[in-house]
Coordinates of C-alpha atoms and ligand atoms in Angstrom, one line a residue:
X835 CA 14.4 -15.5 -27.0
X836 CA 17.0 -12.4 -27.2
X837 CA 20.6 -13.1 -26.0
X838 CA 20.1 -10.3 -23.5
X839 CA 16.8 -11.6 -21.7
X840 CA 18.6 -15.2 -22.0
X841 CA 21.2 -13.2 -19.4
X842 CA 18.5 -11.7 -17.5
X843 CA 16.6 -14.8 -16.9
X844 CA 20.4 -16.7 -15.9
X845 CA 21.0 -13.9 -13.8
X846 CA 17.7 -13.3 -11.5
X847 CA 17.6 -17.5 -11.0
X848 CA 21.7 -17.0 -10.1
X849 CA 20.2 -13.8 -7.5
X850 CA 16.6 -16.3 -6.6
X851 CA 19.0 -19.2 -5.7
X852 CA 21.8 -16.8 -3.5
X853 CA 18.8 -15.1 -1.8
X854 CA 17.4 -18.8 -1.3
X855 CA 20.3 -19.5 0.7
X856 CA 20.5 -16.7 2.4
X857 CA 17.1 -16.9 3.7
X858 CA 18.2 -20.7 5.0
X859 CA 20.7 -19.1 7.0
X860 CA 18.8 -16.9 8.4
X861 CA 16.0 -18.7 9.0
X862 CA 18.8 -21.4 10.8
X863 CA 20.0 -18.2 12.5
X864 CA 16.9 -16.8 13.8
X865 CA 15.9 -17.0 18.1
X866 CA 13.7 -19.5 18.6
X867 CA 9.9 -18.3 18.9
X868 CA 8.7 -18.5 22.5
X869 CA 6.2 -21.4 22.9
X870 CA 2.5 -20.0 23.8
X871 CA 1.2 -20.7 27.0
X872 CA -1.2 -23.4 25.7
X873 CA 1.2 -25.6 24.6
X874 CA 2.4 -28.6 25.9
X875 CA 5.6 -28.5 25.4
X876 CA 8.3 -28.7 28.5
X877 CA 11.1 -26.9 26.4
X878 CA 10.8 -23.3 27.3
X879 CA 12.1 -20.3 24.9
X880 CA 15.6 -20.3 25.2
X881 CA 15.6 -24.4 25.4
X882 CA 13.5 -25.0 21.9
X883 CA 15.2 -26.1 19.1
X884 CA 16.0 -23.6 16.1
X885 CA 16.5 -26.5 14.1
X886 CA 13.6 -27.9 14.6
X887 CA 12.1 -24.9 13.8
X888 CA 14.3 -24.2 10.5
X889 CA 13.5 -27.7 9.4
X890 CA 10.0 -26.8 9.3
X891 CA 10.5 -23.6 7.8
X892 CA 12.7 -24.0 5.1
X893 CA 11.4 -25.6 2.9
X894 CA 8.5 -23.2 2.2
X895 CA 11.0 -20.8 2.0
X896 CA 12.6 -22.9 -1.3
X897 CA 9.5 -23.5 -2.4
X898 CA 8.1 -19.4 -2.8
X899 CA 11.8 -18.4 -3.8
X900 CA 11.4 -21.0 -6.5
X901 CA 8.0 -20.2 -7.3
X902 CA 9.0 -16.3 -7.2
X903 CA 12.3 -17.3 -9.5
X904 CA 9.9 -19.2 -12.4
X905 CA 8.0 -16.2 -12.3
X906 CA 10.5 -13.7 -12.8
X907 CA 12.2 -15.7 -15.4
X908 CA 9.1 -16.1 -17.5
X909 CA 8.1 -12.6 -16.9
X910 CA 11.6 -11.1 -18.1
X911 CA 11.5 -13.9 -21.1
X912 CA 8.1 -12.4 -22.5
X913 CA 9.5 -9.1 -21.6
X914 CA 6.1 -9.1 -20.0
X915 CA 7.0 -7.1 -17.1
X916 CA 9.2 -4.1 -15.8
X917 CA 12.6 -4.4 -14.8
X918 CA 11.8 -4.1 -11.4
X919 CA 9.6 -7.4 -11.1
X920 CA 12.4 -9.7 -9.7
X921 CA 13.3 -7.3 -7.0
X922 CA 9.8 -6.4 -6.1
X923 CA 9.4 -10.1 -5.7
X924 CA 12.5 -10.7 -3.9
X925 CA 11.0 -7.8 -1.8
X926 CA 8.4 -9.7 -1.1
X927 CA 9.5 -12.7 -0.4
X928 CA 12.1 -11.0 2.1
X929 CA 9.5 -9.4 4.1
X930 CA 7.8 -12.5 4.8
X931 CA 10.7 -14.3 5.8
X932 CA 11.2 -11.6 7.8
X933 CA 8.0 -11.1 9.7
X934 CA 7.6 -11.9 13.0
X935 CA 4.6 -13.7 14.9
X936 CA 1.8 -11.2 16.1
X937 CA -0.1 -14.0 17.5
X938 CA -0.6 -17.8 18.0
X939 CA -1.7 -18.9 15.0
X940 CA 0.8 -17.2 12.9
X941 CA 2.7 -18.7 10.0
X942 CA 5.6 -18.1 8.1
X943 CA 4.8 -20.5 5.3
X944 CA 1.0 -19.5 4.9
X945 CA 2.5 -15.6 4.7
X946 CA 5.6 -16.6 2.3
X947 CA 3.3 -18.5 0.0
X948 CA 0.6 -15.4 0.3
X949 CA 3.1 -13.3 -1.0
X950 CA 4.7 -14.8 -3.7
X951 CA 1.1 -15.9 -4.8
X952 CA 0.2 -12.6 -5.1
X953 CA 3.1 -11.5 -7.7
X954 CA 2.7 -14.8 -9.4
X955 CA -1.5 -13.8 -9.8
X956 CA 0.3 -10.3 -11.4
X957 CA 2.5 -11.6 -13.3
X958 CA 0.4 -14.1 -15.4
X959 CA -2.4 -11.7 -15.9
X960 CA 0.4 -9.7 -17.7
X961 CA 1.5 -12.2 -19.6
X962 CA -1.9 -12.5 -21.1
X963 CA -4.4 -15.5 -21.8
X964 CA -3.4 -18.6 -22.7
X965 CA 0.0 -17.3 -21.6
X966 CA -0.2 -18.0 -18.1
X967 CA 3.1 -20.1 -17.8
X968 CA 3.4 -19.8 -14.0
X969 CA 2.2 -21.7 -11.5
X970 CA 1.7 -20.2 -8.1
X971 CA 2.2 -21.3 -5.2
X972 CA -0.8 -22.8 -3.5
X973 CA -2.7 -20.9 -1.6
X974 CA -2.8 -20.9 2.4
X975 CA -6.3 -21.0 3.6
X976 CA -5.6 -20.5 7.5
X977 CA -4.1 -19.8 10.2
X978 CA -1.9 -17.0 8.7
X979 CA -0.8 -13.8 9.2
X980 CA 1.0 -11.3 6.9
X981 CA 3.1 -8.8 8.4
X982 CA 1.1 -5.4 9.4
X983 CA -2.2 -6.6 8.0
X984 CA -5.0 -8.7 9.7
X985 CA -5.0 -11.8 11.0
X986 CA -7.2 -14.3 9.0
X987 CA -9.3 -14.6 12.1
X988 CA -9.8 -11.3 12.2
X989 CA -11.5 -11.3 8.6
X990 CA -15.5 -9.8 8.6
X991 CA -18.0 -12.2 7.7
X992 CA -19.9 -12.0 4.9
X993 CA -23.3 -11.0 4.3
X994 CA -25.4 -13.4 2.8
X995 CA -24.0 -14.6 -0.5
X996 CA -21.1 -14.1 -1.5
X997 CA -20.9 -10.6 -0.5
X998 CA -18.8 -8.8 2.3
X999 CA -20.2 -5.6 1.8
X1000 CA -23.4 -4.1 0.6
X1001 CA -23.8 -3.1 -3.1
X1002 CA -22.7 0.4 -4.2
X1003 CA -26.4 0.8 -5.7
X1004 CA -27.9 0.0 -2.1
X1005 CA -25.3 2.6 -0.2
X1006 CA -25.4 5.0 -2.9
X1007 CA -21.9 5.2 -3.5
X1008 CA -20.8 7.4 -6.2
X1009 CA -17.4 7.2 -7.9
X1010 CA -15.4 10.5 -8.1
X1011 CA -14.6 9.4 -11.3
X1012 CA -18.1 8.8 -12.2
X1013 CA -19.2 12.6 -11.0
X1014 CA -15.9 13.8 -12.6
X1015 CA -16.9 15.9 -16.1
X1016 CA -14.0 14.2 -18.2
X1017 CA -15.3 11.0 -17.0
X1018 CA -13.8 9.3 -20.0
X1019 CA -10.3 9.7 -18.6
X1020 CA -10.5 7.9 -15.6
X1021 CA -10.2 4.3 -15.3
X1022 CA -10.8 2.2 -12.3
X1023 CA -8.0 -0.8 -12.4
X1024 CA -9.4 -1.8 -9.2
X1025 CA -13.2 -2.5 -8.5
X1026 CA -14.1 -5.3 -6.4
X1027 CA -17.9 -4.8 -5.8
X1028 CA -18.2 -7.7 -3.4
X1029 CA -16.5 -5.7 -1.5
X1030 CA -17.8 -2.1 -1.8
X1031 CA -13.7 -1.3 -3.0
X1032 CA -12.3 0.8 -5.5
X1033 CA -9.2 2.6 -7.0
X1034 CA -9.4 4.8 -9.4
X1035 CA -6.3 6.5 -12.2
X1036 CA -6.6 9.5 -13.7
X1037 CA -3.5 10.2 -16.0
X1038 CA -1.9 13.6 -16.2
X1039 CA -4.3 15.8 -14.7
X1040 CA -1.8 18.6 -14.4
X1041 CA 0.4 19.9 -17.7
X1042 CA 3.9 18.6 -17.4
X1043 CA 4.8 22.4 -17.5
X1044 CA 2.9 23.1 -14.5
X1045 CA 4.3 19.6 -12.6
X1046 CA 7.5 21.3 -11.9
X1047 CA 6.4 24.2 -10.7
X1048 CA 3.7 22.8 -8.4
X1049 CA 6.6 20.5 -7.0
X1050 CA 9.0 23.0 -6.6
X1051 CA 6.5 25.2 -4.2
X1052 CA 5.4 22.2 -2.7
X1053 CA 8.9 20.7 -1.8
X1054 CA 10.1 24.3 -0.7
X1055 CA 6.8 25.6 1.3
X1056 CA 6.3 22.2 3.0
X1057 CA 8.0 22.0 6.9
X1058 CA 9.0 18.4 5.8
X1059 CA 9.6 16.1 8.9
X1060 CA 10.7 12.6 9.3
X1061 CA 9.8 11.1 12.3
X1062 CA 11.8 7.9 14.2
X1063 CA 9.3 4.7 14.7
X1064 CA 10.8 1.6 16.4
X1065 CA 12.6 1.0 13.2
X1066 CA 14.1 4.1 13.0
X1067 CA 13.8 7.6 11.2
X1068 CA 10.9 6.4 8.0
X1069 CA 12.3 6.1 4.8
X1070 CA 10.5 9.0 3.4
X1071 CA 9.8 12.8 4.8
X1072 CA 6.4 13.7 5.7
X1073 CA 3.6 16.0 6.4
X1074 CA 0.4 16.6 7.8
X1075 CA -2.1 19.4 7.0
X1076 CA -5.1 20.4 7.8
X1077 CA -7.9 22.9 7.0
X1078 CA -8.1 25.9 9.0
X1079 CA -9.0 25.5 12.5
X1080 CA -8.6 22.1 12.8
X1081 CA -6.1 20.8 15.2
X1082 CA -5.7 17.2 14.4
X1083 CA -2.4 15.5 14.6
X1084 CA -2.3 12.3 12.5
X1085 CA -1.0 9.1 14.4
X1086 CA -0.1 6.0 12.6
X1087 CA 1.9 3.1 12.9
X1088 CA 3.5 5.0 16.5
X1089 CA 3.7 8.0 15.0
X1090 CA 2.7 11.4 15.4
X1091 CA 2.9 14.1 13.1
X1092 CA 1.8 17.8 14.0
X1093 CA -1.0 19.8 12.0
X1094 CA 0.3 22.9 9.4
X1095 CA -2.3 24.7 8.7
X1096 CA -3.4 24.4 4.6
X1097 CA -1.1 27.1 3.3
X1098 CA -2.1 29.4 0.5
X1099 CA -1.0 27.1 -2.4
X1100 CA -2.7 24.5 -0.8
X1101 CA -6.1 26.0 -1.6
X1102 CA -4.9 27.1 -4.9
X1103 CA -3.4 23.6 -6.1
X1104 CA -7.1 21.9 -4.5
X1105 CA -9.2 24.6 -7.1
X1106 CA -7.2 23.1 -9.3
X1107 CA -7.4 19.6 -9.3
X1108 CA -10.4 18.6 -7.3
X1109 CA -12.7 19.0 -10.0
X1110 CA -11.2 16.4 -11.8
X1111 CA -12.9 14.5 -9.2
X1112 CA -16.0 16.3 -9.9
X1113 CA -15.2 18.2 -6.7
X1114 CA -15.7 22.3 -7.6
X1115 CA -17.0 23.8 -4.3
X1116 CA -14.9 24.7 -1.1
X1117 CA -17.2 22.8 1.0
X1118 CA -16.3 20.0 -1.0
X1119 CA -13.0 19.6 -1.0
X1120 CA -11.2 17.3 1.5
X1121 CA -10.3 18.7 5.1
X1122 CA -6.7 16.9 5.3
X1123 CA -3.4 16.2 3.6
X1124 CA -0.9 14.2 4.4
X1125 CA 2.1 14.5 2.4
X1126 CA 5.1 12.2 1.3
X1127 CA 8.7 13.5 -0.1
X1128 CA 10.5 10.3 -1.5
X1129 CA 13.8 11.3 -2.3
X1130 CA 14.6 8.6 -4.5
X1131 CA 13.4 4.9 -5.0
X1132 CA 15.4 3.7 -1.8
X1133 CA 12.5 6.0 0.2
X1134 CA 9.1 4.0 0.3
X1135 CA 6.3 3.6 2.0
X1136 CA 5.0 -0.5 3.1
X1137 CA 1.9 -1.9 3.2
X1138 CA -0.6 -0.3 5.3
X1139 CA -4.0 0.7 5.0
X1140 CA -5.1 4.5 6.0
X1141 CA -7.7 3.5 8.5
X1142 CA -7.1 5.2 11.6
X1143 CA -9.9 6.8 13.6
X1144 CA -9.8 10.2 12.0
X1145 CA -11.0 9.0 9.2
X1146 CA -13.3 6.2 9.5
X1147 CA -12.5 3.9 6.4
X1148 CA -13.2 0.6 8.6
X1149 CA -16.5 1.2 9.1
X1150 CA -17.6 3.5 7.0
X1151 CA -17.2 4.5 2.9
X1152 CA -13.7 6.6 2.8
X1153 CA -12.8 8.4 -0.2
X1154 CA -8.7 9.2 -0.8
X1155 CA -7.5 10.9 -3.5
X1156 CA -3.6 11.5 -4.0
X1157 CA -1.4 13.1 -7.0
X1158 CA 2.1 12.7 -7.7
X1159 CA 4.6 14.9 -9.1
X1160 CA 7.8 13.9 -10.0
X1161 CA 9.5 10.5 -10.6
X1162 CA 7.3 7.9 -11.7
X1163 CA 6.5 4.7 -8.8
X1164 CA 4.7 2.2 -8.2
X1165 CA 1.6 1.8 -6.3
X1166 CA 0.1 -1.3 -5.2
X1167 CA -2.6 -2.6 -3.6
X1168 CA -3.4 -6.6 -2.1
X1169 CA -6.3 -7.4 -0.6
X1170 CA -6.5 -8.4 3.3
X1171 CA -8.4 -11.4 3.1
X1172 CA -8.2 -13.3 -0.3
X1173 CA -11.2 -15.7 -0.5
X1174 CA -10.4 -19.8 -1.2
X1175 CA -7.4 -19.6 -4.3
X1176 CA -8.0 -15.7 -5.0
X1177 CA -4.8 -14.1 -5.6
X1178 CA -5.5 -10.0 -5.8
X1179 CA -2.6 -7.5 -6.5
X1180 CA -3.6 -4.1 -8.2
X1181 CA -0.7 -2.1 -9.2
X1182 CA -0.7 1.6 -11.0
X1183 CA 2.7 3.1 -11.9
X1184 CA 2.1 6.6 -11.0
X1185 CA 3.8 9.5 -12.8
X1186 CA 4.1 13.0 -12.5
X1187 CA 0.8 14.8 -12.5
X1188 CA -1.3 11.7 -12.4
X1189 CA -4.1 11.1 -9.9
X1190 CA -5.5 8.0 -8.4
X1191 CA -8.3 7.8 -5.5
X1192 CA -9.1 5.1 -3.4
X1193 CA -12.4 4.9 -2.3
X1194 CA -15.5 2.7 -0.4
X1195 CA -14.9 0.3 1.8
X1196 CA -10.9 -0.5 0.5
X1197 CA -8.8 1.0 3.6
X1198 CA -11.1 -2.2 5.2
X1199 CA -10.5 -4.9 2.9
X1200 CA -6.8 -3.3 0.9
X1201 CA -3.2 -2.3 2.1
X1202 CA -1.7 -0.2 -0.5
X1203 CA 2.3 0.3 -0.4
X1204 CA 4.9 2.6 -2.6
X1205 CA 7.7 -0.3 -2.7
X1206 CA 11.5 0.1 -3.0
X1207 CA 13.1 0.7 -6.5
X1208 CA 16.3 1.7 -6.6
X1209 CA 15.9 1.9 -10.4
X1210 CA 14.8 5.5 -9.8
X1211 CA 16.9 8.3 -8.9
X1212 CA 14.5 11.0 -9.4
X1213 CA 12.4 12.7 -6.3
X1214 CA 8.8 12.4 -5.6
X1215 CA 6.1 14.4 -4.3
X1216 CA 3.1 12.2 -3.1
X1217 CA -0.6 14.2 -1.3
X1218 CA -3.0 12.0 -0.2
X1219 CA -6.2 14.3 0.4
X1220 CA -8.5 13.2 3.0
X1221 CA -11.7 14.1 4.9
X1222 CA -11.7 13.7 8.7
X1223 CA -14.7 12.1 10.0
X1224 CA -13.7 12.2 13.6
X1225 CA -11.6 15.2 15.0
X1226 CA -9.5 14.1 17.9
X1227 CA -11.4 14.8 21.8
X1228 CA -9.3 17.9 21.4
X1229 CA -9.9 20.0 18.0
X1230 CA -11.9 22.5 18.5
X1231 CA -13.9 21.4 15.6
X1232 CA -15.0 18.0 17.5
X1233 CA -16.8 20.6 19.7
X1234 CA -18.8 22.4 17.4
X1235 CA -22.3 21.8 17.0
X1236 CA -23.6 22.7 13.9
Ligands
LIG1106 O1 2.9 7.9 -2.1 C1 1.9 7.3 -2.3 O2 1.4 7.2 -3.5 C2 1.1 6.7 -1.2 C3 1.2 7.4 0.1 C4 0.3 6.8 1.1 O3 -0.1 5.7 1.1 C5 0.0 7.6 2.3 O4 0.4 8.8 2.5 O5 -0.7 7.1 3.2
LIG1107 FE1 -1.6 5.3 2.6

């Protein structure tokens, strides 16, 4: 092993075993939860013991930071992984620590162990066969809860077998890469058939001569907005448009951002890509955009899943298709309900010019995230293209009857 990754390994498990502690305190530190009215306990919120609670706590919180530390250590060792590994891990180790109880059954250690799992999974199928040096955490089977995403309770049933959705032969579902004419370009690094959910990578679509201009005109003829949500102004500016005469405003996550009308280049930059997707016609082409401005890797987007009402993508199939221009992140993807020890993180670093879709039933079963990395110090320009499938009461075009 190089002297330098010798360093890098001494220094993440110096920064695992800090953030360790850290998380202690602040785990020691935290208010204590109030009890649910079923219990049976006489101590009422402010009377219950944080120490109890941190005694019960803690040491799940050692036992993902170590679990995350081996990880990153091995990883940097092969050189198997990016730079950013230990801090996406750390991320995500921090964000279950830091999550809060949504309901009863809520725990921190399932979500902590969930987590770390999850970049353990990545890690060792990077690494390789036979390679896998890195044990993951066990897997919690119930009674968890990961912040943002669904309660375990609230996971679908299956159909019969092993199935939660129906087969894309029985639905008919085509792939946009599949009725794309350079078909042999795409790639799909996520395609889970049980459940009907897919994401698909198209590198490069756009001529890295053409990037800069299209992100220029995008970044200059966008009214960029950054709305304040409980947490504060998002880390990111945004915007919402639509086709013409459509009125929808898009609300997510306590926010709601105003329609702009498609402008000219909209159109234009649509001719151009879309039929990559195998999308040529204007009645084809997706009725909605939403639009992110990162301004460097501090500016991110968490886990979430785009299945509001507008567009349908819990019940129904719901294709997304997105390009970037500019600096090159990280998208990811982790499923909502992993079944028994499965352990699903999709990632796709996604560069300037590239396209990726998501597509079926994954805004049910998937969150998908653009993570923190300070690492990058460039801008980036993120569309998501979408079809409504259910104007708002008030759009005009919820009236219309064809
Ligand atoms: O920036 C990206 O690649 C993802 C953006 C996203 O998830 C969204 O706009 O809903
Ligand atoms: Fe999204």
């Amino acid at each position: 092993m190089g002297q330098w990754y010798q360093q890098q390994v001494v220094m993440q498990q110096q920064q695992w075993a800090a953030f360790a502690a850290y998380t202690k305190q602040q785990q020691a530190l935290k208010p204590p939860k109030k009890q649910s009215s079923s219990s049976s306990s006489s101590s009422s919120s402010s009377s219950s013991s944080p120490a109890r609670q941190c005694s019960q706590e803690t040491p799940a919180v050692d036992a993902a930071a170590k679990a995350a530390a081996r990880a990153a250590a091995a990883a940097a060792a092969a050189g198997a992984v990016t730079a950013n590994f230990a801090e996406d891990a750390e991320e995500a180790l921090l964000e279950a620590a830091a999550s809060r109880p949504r309901k009863k059954r809520w725990d921190v250690e399932g979500a902590q162990r969930n987590q770390v799992g999850l970049y353990v999974a990545t890690l060792n199928a990077k690494l390789g066969p036979g390679k896998a040096a890195v044990q993951p955490p066990a897997p919690f089977v119930s009674g968890g809860e990961r912040r943002g995403g669904p309660a375990p309770e609230d996971a679908p049933p299956k159909l019969a077998g092993e199935c939660w959705e129906d087969a894309r032969g029985k639905v008919g579902l085509q792939l946009l890469g599949d009725l794309s004419a350079i078909r042999d370009r795409w790639t799909y690094p996520l395609q889970d058939e049980s459940r009907r959910s897919f994401a698909g990578y198209l590198p490069g679509i756009l001529p890295p001569e053409h990037c800069g201009a299209y992100f220029d005109r995008v970044r200059e003829d966008t009214r960029w907005l950054q709305p304040t949500g409980s947490k504060g102004p998002i880390p990111r500016k945004t915007a919402w448009m639509v086709a013409r005469d459509c009125t929808c405003t898009y609300r997510y996550g306590g926010l709601e951002v105003e329609p702009q009308i498609y402008p000219n280049w909209m159109t234009e930059l649509m001719q151009v890509v879309m039929p990559a997707c195998g999308l040529s016609r204007p009645q084809d082409m997706p009725n909605s955009c939403n639009l992110n401005l990162y301004e460097d890797g501090t500016n991110q987007v968490g886990w979430h899943s785009d299945d509001e009402r507008l567009f349908q993508g819990r019940f129904r199939d719901c294709r997304i298709i997105s390009l970037s221009l500019g600096a090159r992140r990280r998208f990811e993807l982790r499923v909502n309900w992993p079944d028994g020890s499965e352990q699903s993180l999709c990632d796709m670093m996604l560069g300037d010019g590239d396209m990726c879709t998501m597509e079926g039933m994954t805004q049910k079963h998937f969150q998908h995230r653009v993570g923190r990395e300070v690492r990058v110090t460039g801008p980036r320009i993120n569309l998501t293209w979408r079809w409504i499938a259910k104007h708002t009461p008030q759009c005009p075009i919820s009236r219309c009857r064809f």
